[in-house]
Short mmCIF file of C-alpha atoms in Angstrom, two decimals:
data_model
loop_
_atom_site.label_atom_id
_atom_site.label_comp_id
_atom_site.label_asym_id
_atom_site.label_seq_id
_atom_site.Cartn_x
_atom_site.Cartn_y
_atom_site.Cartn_z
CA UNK A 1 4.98 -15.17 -8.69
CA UNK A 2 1.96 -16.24 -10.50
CA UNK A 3 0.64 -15.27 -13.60
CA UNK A 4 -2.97 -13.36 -12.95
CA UNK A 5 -4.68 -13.84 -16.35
CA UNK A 6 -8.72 -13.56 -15.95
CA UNK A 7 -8.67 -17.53 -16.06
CA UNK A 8 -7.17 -18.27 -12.66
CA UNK A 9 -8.46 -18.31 -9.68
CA UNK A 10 -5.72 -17.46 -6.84
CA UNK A 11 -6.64 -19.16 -3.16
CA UNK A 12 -4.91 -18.33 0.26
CA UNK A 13 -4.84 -21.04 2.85
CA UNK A 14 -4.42 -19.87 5.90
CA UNK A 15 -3.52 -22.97 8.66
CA UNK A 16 -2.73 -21.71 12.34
CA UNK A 17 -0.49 -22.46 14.19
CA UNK A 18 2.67 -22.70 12.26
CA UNK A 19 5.01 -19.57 12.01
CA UNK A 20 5.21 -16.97 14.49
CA UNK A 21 5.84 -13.00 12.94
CA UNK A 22 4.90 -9.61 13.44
CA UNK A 23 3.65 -7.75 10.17
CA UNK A 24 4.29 -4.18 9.42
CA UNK A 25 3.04 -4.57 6.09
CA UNK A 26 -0.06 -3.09 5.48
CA UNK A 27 -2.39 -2.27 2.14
CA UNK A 28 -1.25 0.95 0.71
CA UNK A 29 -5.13 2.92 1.40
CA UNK A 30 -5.01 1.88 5.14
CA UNK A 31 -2.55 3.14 8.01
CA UNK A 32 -3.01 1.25 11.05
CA UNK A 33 -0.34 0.89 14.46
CA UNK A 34 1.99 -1.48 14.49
CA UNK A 35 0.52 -4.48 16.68
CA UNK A 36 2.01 -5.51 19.21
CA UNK A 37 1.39 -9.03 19.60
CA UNK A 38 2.63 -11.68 17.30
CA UNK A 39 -0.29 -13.18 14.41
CA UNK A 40 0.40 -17.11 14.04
CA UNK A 41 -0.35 -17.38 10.13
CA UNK A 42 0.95 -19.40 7.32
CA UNK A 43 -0.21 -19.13 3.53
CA UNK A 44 -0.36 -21.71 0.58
CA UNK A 45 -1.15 -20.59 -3.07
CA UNK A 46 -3.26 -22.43 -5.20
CA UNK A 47 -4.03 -22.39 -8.03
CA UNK A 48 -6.76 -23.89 -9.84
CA UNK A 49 -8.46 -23.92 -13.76
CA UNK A 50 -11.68 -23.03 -14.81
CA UNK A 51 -13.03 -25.89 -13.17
CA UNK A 52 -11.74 -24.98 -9.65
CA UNK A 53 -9.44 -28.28 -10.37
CA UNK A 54 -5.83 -27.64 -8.74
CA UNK A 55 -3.00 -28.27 -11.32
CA UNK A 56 -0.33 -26.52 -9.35
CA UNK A 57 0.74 -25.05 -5.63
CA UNK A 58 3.55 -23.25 -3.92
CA UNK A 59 4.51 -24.69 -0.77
CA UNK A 60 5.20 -21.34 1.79
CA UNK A 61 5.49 -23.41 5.30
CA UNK A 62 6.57 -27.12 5.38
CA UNK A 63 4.87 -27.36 8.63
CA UNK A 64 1.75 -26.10 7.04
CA UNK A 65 2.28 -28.96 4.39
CA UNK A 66 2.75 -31.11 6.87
CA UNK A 67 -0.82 -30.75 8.45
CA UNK A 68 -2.17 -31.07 5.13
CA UNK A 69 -0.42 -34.28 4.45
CA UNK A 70 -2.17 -36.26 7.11
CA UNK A 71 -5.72 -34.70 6.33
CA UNK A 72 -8.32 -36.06 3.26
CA UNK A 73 -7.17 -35.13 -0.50
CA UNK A 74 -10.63 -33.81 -0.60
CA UNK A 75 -10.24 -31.24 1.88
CA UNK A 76 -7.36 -28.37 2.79
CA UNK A 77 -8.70 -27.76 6.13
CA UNK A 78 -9.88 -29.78 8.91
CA UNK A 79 -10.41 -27.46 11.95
CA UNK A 80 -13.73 -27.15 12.80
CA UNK A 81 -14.19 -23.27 12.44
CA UNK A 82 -12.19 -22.62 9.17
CA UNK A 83 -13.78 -19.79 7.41
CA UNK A 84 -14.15 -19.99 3.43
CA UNK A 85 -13.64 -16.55 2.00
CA UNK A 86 -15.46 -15.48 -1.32
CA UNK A 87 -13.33 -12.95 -2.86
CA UNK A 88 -15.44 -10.32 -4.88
CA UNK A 89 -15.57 -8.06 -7.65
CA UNK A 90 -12.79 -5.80 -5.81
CA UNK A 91 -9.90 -7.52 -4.48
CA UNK A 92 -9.56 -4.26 -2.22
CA UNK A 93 -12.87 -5.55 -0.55
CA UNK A 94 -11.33 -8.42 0.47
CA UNK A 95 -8.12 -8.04 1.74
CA UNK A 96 -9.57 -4.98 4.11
CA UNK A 97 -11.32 -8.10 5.79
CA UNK A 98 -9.04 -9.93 5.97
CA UNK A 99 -6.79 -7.55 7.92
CA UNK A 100 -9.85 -7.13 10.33
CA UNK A 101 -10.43 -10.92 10.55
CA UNK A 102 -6.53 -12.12 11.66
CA UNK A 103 -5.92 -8.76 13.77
CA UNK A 104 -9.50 -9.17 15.67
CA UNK A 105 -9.39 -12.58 15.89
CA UNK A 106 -5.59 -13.25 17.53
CA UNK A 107 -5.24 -9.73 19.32
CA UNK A 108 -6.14 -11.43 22.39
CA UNK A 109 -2.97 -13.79 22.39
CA UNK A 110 -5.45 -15.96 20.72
CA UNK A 111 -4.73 -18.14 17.46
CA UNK A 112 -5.91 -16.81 14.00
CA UNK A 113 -8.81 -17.69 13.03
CA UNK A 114 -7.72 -20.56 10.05
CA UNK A 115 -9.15 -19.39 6.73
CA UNK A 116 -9.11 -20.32 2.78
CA UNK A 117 -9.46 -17.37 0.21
CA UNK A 118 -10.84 -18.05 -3.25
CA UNK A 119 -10.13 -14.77 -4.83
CA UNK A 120 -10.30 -13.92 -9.21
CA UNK A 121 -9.23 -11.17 -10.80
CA UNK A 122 -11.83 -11.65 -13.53
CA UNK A 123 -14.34 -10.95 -11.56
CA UNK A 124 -13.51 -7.03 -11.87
CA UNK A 125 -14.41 -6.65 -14.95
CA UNK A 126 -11.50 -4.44 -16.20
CA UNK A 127 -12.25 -1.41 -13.31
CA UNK A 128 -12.74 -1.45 -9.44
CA UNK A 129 -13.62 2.35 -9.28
CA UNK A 130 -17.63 2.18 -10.25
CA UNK A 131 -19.67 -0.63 -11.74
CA UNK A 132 -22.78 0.48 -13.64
CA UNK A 133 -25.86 -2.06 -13.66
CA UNK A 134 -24.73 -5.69 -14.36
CA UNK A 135 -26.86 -7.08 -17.84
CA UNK A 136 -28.49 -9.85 -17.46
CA UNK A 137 -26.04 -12.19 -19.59
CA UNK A 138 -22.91 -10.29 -17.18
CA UNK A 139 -25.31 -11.18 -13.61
CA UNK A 140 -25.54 -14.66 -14.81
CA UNK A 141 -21.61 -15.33 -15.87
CA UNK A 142 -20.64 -13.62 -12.52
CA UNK A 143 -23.28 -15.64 -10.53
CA UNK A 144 -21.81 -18.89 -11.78
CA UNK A 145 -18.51 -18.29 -11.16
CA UNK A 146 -19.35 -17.05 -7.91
CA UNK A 147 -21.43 -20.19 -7.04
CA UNK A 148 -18.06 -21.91 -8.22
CA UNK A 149 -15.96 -20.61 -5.91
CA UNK A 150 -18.08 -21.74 -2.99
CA UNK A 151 -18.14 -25.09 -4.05
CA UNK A 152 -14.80 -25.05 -4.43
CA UNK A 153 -14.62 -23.55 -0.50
CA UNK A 154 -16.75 -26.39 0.87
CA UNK A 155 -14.49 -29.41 -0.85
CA UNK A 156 -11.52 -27.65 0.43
CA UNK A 157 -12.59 -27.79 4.40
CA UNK A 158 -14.27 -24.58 5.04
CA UNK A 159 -17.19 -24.90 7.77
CA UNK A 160 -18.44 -21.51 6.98
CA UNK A 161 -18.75 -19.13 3.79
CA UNK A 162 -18.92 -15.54 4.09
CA UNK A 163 -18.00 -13.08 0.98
CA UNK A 164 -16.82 -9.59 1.77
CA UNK A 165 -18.20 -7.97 -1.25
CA UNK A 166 -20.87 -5.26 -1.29
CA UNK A 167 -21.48 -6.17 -4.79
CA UNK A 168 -21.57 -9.71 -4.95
CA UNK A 169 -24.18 -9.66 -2.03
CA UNK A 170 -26.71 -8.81 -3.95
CA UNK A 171 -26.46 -12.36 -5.58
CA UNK A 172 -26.52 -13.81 -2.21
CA UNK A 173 -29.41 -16.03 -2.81
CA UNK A 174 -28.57 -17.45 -5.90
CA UNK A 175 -24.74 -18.02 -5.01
CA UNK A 176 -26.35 -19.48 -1.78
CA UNK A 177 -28.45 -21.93 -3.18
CA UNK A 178 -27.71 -25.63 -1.78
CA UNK A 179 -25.48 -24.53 0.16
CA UNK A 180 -25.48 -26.62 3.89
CA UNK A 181 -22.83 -24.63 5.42
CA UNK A 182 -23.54 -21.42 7.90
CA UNK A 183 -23.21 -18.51 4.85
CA UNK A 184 -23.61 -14.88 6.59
CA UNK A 185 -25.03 -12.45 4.58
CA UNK A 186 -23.17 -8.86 4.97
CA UNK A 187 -26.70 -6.64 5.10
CA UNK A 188 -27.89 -9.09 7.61
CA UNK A 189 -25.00 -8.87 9.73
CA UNK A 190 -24.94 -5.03 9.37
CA UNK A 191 -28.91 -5.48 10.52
CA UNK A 192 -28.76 -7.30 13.14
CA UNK A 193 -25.56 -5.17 14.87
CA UNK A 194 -28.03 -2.16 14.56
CA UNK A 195 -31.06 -3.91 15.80
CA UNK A 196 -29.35 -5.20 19.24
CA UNK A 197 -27.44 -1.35 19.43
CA UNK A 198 -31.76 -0.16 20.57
CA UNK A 199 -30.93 3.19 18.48
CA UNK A 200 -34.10 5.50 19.22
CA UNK A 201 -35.56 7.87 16.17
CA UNK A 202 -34.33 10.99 15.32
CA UNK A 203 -37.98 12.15 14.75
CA UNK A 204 -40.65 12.07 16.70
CA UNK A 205 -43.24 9.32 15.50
CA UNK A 206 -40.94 7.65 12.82
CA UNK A 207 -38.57 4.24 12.26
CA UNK A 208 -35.06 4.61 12.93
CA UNK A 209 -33.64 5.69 9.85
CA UNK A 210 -30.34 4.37 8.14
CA UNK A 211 -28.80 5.79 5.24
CA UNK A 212 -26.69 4.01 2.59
CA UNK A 213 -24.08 5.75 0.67
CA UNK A 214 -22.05 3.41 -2.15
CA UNK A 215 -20.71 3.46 -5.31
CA UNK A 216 -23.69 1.91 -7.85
CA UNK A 217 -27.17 0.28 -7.40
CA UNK A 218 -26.20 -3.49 -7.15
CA UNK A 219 -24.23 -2.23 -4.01
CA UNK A 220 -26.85 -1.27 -2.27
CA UNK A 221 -29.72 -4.00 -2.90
CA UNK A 222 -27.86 -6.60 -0.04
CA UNK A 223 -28.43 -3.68 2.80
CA UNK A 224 -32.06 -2.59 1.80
CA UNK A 225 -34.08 -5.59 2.29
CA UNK A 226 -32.30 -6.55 5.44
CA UNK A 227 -32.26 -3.64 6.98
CA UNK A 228 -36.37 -3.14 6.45
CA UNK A 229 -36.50 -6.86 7.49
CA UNK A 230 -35.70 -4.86 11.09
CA UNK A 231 -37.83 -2.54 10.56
CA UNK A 232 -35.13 0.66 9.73
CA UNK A 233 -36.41 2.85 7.54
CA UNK A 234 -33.73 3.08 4.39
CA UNK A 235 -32.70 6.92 3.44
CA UNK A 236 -30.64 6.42 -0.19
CA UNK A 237 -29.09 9.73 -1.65
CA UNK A 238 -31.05 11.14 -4.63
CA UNK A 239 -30.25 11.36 -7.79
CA UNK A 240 -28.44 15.38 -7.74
CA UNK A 241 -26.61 13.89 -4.93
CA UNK A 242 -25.22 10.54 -6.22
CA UNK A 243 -24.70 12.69 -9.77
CA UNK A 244 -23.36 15.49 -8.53
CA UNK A 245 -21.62 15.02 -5.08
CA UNK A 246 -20.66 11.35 -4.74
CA UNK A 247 -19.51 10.08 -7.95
CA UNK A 248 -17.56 13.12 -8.30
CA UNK A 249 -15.51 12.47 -5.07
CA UNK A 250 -15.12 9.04 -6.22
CA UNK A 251 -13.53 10.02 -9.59
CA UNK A 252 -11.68 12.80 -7.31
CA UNK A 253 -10.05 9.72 -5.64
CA UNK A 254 -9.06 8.01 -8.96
CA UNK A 255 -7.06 11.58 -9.68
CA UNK A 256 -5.39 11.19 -6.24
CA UNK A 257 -7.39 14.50 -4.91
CA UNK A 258 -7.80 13.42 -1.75
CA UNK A 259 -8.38 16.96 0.09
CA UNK A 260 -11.58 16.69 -3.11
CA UNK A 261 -13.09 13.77 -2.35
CA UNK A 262 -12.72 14.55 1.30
CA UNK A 263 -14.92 17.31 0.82
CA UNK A 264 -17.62 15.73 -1.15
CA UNK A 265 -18.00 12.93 0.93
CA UNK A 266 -18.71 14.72 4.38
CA UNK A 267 -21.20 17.19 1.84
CA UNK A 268 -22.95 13.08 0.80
CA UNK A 269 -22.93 12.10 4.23
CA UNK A 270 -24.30 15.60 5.60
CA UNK A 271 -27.15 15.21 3.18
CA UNK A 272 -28.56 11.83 4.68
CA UNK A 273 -27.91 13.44 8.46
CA UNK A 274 -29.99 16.14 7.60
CA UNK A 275 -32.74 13.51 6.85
CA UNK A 276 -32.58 12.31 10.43
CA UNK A 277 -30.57 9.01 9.60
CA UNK A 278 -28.73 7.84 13.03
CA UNK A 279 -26.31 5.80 10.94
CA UNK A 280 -25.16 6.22 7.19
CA UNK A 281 -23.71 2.77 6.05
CA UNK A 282 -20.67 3.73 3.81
CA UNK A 283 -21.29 0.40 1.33
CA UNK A 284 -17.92 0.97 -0.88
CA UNK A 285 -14.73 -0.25 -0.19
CA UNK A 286 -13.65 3.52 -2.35
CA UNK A 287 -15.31 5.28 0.60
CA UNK A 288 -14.05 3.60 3.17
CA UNK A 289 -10.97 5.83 4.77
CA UNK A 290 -11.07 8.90 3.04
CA UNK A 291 -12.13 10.73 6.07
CA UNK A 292 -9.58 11.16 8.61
CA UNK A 293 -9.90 8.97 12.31
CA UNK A 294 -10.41 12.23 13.94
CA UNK A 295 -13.25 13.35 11.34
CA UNK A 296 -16.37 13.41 13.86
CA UNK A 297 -18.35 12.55 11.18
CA UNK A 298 -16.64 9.08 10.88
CA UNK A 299 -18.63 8.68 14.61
CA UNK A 300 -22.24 8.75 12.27
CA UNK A 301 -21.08 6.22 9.61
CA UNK A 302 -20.73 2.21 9.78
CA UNK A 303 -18.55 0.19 7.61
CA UNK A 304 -20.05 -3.44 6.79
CA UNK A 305 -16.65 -4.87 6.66
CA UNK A 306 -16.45 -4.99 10.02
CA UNK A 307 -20.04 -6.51 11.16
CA UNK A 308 -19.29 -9.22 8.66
CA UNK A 309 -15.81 -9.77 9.99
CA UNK A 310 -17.16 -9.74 14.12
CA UNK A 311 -19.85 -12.27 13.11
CA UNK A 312 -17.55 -14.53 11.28
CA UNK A 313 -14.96 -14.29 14.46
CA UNK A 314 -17.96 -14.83 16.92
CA UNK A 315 -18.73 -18.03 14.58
CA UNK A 316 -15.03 -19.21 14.61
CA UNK A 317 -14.78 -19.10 18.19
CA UNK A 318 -18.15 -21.08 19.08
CA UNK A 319 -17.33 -23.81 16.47
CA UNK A 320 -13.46 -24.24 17.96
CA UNK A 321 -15.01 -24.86 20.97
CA UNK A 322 -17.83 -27.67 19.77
#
């Protein structure tokens, strides 16, 4: 096991086909069937130092050693459609991605999309539950070492970036910057899944309206400009409401009152229905399965995770084939 000290910088490589298994493992917030179909993955560890230079890694599959023998030092991966993962400011963010992008993308029969993970636990800045407003000097540390980590993607093989972080997003420019690789941007994938679904206005003589629930500010700048970019009309919670009725349920959840934070959530998301929203956008990974499956007012809400995680497949697939 390695050590996780703010420092390091743990990476997942993920190189398909190698070792055949059926996981019943599963991230303690999320309950989910046992599939039925077998996921070809393997995994390699790496880790790196400040620099994103690799000093030491843990060999999981010799087969998936093997592959990387016979490619370039420079790179991990050669296929064509290997995805480079950003890892954000919750690690909870990412892995719930993850499980949508190898279950999605092999439960077909098909072969997991091949993938490299550049995840740090200093990015969290001592508490996944709520971030207040990043200062300045905090935007600009986390913006470098965000812009790091995609460098460090690109030399390692990835052919795409995408970073399944509602926080981080809001950086997307900046962390963007010279990048030549295909980088989806999670508001813009949310956008454009809404624009093609021809939703019609709740009200007479207005924009389709889409609401945004999530747990601070920075989480929702990377869904407001994209989503008015389509022409939605953007219905955030006010201030009583965010005060009053969501943080609440999200400090419920941190004292393990579920049955609370239940409650408060469906009172959040009835507020923005009332406003004649067709969708609310539930930007926080904290948010995301509280309500029951059978909850019918899971049917109004959308969770970015998985418009990020159908583009990226939709990518994978066109670039295996090219």
């Amino acid at each position: 096991m390695f050590d996780g000290s703010l420092t390091m910088s743990f990476h997942i490589l993920n190189c398909p086909p190698v070792v055949g298994y059926s996981s019943k493992t599963r991230t303690q917030c999320r309950t989910r069937p046992n599939p039925s179909l077998a996921v070809h993955m393997s995994s390699t560890l790496v880790q790196t130092d400040e620099n994103g230079d690799h000093y030491e890694s843990k060999k999981i599959s010799s087969s998936c050693s093997a592959q990387l023998k016979s490619q370039p030092q420079s790179s991990l991966l050669s296929q064509a459609n290997t995805v480079g993962i950003i890892g954000g400011v919750s690690v909870l963010s990412t892995l719930i991605f993850l499980e949508k992008l190898v279950w999605w993308s092999s439960r077909n029969g098909e072969e997991c999309v091949p993938f490299v993970v550049c995840s740090d636990p200093g990015l969290d800045g001592g508490g996944h539950s709520f971030h207040p407003s990043f200062s300045e000097i905090a935007e600009n540390v986390m913006v470098q070492n965000l812009k790091q980590k995609r460098v460090f993607l690109e030399k390692s093989g990835a052919r795409c970036i995408v970073m399944p972080c509602h926080i981080s997003n809001a950086w997307y420019a900046e962390i963007s910057e010279s990048c030549t690789l295909p980088f989806f941007h999670i508001g813009e994938c949310v956008a454009r899944e809404l624009k093609e679904a021809k939703l019609k206005p709740l009200d007479a003589g207005s924009n389709v309206r889409i609401g945004v629930l999530a747990a601070c500010e920075t989480a929702v700048v990377p869904y407001v400009e994209k989503l008015q970019n389509q022409e939605f009309e953007v219905v955030l919670p006010d201030k009583a409401t965010v005060e009053h009725i969501l943080m609440p349920a999200i400090e419920s959840l941190n004292q393990r009152d579920v049955e609370g934070a239940r409650n408060l959530l469906r009172i959040a998301i009835q507020v923005l229905l009332i406003k004649a929203v067709n969708v609310v956008i539930l930007a926080s990974e904290e948010l995301q399965n509280v309500l029951p499956r059978e909850d019918p007012l899971l049917k109004k809400c959308m969770d970015p995770m998985d418009a990020l995680a159908r583009t990226t497949i939709k990518w994978a697939k066109s670039a295996k084939k090219t």
